[in-house]
mmCIF file of C-alpha atoms in Angstrom:
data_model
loop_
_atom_site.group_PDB
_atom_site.id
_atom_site.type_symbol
_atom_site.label_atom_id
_atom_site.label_comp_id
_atom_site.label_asym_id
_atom_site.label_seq_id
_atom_site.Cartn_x
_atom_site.Cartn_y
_atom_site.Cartn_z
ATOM 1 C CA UNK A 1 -8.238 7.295 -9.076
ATOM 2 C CA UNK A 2 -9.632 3.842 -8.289
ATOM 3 C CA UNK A 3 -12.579 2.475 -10.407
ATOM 4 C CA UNK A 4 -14.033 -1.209 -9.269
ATOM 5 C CA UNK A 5 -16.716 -2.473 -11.880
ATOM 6 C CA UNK A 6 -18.559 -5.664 -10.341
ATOM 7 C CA UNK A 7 -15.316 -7.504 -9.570
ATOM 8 C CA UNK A 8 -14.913 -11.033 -8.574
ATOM 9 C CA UNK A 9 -12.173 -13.501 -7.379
ATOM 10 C CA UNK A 10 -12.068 -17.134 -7.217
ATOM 11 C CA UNK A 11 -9.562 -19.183 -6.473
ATOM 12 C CA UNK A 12 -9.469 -23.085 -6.704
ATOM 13 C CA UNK A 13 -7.895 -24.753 -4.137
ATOM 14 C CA UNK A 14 -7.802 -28.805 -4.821
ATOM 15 C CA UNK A 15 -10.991 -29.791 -5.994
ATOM 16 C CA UNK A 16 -13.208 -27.144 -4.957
ATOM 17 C CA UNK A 17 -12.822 -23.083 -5.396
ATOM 18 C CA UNK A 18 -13.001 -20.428 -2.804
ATOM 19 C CA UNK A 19 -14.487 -16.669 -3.630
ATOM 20 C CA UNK A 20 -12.514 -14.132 -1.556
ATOM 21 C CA UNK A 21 -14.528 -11.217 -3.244
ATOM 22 C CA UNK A 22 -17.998 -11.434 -4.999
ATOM 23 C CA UNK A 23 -19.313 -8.818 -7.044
ATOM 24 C CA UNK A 24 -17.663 -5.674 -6.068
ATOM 25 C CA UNK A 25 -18.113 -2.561 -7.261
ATOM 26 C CA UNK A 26 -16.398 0.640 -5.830
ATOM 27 C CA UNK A 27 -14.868 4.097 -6.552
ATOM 28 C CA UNK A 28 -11.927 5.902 -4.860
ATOM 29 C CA UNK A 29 -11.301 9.831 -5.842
ATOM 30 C CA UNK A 30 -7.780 11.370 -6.141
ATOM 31 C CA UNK A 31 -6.678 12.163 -3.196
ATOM 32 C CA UNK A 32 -9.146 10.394 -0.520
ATOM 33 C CA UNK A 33 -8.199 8.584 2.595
ATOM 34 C CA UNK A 34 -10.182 5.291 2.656
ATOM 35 C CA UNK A 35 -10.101 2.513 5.168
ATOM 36 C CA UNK A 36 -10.869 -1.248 3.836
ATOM 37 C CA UNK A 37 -12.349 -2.736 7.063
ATOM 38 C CA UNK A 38 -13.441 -6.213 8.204
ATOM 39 C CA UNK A 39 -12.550 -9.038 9.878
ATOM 40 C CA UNK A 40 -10.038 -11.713 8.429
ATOM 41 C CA UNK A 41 -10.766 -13.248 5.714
ATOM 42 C CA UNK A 42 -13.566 -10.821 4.676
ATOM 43 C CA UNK A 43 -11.269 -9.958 1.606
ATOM 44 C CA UNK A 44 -9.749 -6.957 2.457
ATOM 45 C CA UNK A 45 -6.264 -8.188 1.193
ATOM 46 C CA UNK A 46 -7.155 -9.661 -1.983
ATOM 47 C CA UNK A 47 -8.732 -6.291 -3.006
ATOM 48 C CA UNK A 48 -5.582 -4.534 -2.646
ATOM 49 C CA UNK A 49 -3.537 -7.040 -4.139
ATOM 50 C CA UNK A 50 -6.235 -6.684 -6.979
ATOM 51 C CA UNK A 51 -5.734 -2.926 -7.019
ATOM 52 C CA UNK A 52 -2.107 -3.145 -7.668
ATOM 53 C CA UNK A 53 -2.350 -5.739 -10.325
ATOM 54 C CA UNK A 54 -0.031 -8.525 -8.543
ATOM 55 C CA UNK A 55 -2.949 -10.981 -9.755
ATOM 56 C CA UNK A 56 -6.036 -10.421 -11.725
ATOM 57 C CA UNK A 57 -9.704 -10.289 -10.962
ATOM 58 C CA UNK A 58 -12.048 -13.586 -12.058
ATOM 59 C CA UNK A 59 -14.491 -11.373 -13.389
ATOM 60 C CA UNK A 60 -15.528 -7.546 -13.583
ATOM 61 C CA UNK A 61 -12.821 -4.395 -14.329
ATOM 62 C CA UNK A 62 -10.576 -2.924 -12.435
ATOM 63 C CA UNK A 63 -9.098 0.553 -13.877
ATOM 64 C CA UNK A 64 -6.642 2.727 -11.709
ATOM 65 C CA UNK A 65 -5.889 6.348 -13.305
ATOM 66 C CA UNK A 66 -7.910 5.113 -15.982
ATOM 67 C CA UNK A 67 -5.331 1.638 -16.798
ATOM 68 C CA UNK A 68 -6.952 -1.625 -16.920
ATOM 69 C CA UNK A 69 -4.076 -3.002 -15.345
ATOM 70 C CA UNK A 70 -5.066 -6.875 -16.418
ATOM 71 C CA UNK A 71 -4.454 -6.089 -19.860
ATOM 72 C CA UNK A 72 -0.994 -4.880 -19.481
ATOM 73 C CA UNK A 73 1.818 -7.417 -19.253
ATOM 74 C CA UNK A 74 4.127 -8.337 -16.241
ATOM 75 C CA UNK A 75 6.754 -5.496 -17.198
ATOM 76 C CA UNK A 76 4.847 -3.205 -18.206
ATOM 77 C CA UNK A 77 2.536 -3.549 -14.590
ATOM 78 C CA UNK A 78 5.826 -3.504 -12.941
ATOM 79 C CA UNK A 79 6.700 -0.264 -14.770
ATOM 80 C CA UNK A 80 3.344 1.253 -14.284
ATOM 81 C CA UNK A 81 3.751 0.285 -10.305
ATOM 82 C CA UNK A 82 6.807 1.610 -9.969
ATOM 83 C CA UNK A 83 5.799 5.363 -11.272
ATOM 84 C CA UNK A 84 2.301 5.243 -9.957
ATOM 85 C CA UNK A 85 2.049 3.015 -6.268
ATOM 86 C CA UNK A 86 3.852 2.128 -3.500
ATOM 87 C CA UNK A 87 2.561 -1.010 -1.199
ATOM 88 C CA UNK A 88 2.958 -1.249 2.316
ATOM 89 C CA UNK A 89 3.066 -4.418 3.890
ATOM 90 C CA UNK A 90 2.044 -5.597 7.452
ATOM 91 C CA UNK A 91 4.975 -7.880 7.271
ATOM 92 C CA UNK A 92 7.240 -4.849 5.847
ATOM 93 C CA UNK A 93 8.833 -7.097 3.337
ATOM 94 C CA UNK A 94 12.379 -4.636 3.737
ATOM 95 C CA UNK A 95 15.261 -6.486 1.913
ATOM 96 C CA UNK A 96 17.203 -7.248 5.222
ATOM 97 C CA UNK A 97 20.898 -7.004 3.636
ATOM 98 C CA UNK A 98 20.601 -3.715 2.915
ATOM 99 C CA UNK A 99 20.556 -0.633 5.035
ATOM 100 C CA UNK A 100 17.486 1.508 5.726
ATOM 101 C CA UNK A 101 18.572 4.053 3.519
ATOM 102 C CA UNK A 102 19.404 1.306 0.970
ATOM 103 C CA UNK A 103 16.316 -0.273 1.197
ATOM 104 C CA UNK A 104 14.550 3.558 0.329
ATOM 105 C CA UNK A 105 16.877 4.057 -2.249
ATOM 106 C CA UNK A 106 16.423 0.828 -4.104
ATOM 107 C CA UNK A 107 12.753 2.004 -5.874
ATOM 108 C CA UNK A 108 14.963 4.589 -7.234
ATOM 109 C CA UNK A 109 17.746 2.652 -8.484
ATOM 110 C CA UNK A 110 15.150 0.550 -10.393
ATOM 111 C CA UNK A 111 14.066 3.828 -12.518
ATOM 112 C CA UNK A 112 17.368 4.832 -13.037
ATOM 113 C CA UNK A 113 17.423 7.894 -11.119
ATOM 114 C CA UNK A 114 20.821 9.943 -10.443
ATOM 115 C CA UNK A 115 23.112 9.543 -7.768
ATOM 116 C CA UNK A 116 22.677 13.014 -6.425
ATOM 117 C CA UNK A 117 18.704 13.256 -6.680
ATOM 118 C CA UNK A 118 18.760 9.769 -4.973
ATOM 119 C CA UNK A 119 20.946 10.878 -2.122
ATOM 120 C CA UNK A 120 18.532 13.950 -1.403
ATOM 121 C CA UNK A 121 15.374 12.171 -1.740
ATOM 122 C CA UNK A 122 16.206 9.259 0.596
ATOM 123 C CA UNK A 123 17.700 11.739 2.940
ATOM 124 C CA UNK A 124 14.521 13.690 2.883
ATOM 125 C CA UNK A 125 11.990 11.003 3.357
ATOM 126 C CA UNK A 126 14.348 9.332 6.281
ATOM 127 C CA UNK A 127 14.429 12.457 8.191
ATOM 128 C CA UNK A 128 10.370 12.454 7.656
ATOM 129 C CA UNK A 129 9.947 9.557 9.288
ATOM 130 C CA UNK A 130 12.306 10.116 11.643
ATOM 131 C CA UNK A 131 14.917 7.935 10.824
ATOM 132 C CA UNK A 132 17.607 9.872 9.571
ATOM 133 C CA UNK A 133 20.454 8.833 12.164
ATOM 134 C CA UNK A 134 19.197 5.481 11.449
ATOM 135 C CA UNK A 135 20.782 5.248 7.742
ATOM 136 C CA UNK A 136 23.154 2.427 8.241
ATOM 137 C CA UNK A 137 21.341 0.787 10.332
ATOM 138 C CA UNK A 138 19.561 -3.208 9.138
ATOM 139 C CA UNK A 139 16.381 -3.766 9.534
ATOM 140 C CA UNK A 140 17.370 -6.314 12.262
ATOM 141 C CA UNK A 141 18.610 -3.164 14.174
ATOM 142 C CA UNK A 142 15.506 -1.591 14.019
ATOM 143 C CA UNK A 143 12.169 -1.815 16.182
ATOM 144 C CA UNK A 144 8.877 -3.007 15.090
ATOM 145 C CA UNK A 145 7.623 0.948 14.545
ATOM 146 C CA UNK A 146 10.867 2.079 13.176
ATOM 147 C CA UNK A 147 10.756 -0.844 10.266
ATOM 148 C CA UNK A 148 7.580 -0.102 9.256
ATOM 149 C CA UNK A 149 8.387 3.751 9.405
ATOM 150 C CA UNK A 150 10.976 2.452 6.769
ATOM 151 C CA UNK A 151 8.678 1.127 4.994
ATOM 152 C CA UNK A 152 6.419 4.436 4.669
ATOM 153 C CA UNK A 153 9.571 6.254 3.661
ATOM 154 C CA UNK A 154 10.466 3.258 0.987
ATOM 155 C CA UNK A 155 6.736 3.102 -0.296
ATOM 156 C CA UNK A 156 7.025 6.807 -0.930
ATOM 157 C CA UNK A 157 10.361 7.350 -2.414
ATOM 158 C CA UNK A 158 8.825 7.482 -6.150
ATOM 159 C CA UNK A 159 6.669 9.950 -4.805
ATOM 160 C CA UNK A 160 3.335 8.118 -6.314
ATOM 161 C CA UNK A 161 0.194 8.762 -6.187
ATOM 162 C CA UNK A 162 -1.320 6.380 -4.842
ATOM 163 C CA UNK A 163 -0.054 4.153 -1.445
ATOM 164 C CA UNK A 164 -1.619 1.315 -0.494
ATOM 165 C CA UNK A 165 -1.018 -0.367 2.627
ATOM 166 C CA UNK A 166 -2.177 -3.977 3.538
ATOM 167 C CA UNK A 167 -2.954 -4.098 7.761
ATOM 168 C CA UNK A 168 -0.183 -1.399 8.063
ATOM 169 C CA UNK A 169 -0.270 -1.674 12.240
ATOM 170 C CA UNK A 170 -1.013 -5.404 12.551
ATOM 171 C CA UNK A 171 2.632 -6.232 14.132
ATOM 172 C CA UNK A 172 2.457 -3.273 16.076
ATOM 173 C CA UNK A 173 1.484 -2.417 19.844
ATOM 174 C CA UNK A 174 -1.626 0.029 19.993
ATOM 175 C CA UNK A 175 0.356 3.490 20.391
ATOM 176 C CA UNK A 176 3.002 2.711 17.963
ATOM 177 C CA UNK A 177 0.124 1.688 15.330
ATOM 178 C CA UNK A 178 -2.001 5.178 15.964
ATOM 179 C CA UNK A 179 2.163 6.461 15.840
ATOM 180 C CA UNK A 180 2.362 5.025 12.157
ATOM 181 C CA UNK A 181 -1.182 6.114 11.258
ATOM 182 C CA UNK A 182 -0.727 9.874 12.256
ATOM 183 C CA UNK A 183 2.246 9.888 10.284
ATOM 184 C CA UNK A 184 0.489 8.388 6.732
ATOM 185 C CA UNK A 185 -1.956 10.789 7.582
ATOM 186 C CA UNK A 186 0.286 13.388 7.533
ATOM 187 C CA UNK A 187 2.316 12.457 4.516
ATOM 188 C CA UNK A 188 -1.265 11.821 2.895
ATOM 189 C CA UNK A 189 -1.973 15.533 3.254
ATOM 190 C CA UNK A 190 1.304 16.896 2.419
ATOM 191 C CA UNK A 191 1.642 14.824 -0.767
ATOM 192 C CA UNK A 192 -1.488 15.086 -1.629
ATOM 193 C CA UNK A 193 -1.836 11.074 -2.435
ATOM 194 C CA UNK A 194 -4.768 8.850 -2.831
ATOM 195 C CA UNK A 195 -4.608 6.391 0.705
ATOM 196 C CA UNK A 196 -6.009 2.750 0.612
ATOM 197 C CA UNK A 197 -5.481 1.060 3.768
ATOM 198 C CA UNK A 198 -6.943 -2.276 5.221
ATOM 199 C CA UNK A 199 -7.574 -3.096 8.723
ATOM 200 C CA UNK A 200 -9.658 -4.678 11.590
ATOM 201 C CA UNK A 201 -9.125 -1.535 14.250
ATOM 202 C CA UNK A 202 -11.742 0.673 15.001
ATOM 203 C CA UNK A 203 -9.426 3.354 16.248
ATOM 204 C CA UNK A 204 -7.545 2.857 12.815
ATOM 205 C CA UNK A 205 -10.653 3.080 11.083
ATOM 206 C CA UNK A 206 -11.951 6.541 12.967
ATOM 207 C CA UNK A 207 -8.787 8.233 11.398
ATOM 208 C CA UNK A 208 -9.763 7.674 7.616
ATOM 209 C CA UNK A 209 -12.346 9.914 5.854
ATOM 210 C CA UNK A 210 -14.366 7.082 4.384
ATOM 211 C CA UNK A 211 -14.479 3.612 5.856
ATOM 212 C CA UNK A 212 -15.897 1.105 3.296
ATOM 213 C CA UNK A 213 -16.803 -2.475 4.977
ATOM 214 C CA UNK A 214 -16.534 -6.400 3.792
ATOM 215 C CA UNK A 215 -17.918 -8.765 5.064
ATOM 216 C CA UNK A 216 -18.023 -12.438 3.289
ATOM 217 C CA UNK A 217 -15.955 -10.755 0.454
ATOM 218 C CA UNK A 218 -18.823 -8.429 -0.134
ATOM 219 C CA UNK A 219 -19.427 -4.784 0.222
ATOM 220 C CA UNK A 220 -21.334 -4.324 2.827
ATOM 221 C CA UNK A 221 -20.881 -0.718 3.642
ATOM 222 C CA UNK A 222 -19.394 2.477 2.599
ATOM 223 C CA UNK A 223 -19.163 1.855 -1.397
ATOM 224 C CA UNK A 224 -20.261 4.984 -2.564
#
C-alpha cells in the first residue's frame, strides 16, 4: 500500500531550515493497522501529510498503490485522493454550515455520484457511527466525540482504501478517545482498509497491530 524510500523534509523558516523528517524509509501492507507514535514534534504529522501528497518530500520517494504522488499535478492528486484516501483530522476540519449528513455527503457530491446512491451511503455510514438521528444537526450541535465520529463517517464515505488520521483522539477525554478508536478499528476490519494513525497515547498505541516510532524525525522503531 504505502512504500517510503529514504524520505526527507526540510523546511526553511527565515534564514535557517528545519528537518521535520530525515531519511525515512518505511513500508505499510494493504490492509494493516499501524500507529505513527512519538512525542510532538517528532514528525509524525508531516509524514502523513507526506503520505497524502498535500506537500512533497525534500528528498527520497514516496509511492502509495504504486503512484508517486509528487509527480502528479494538484488535480490530478486531488482526484487520486478523493478515490483512494480519506484524512482525519484532530481538529475535524467539518465545514460548519452544513449538516452532518451534508458534511458526509459532500466527498460524494465532488465525484458526481447520484442522488439516490448518495442518500443510502450517507445514511449507512451515519447510522455506523451512530449518528443517524443526528442528520440535521451542525457541527456546533454536536459533542467533541460525536464530531469526530462525523468525521470517521465523512473520511469513509468514498469507501477508500486507505484512511489516515492525524492525532484522531487529541481533543478528546480518555474514554471517548478509546470510544473513537474501537470504532476505526472496527470499520478497519469490516472494510478491509489500510489504517495510518498518529499519536502520543500508549493506550492508543496498544490497539494497533504495528506501532512504528519517531523520534527527532527519525525512525527509531518499528520500520519493518
Amino acid at each position: 500500500m504505502i512504500d517510503i524510500q529514504h524520505v526527507t523534509k526540510t523546511y526553511r523558516i527565515g534564514e535557517s531550515e528545519v528537518t521535520a523528517l530525515q531519511d525515512v524509509s518505511l513500508r505499510i501492507e494493504d490492509g494493516e493497522f499501524v500507529a505513527i507514535a512519538g512525542p510532538s514534534g517528532s514528525g509524525k504529522s508531516t509524514l502523513l501529510n507526506l503520505i497524502a501528497g498535500l506537500e512533497p518530500p525534500t528528498r527520497g520517494v514516496i509511492e502509495v498503490q504504486k503512484v508517486r504522488l509528487a509527480l502528479l499535478s494538484a488535480r490530478e492528486q486531488a482526484r487520486w485522493r478523493a478515490k483512494t484516501m480519506g484524512f482525519i483530522f484532530q481538529t475535524f476540519n467539518l465545514l460548519t454550515v452544513l449538516t452532518a449528513y451534508e458534511n458526509v455527503e459532500y466527498p460524494l457530491s465532488l465525484q458526481k455520484k447520484p442522488r439516490a446512491f448518495r442518500q443510502h451511503r450517507v445514511m449507512t455510514l451515519l447510522d455506523e457511527v451512530g449518528l443517524s438521528k443526528f442528520a440535521q444537526h451542525r457541527p456546533a450541535q454536536l459533542s467533541g466525540g460525536q464530531r469526530q465520529r462525523l468525521a470517521v463517517a465523512r473520511a469513509l464515505a468514498g469507501a477508500p482504501a486507505l484512511i489516515l488520521a492525524d492525532e484522531p483522539t487529541a481533543n478528546l477525554d480518555h474514554k471517548t478517545g478509546l470510544e473513537i478508536i474501537q470504532l476505526l478499528k472496527k470499520l478497519h476490519r469490516e472494510n478491509n482498509v489500510t489504517l495510518v494513525l498518529s499519536t502520543h497515547d500508549p493506550s492508543i498505541m496498544a490497539q494497533a497491530q504495528r506501532v512504528v516510532r519517531f523520534e527527532d524525525g527519525r525512525v527509531r522503531e518499528g520500520a519493518a
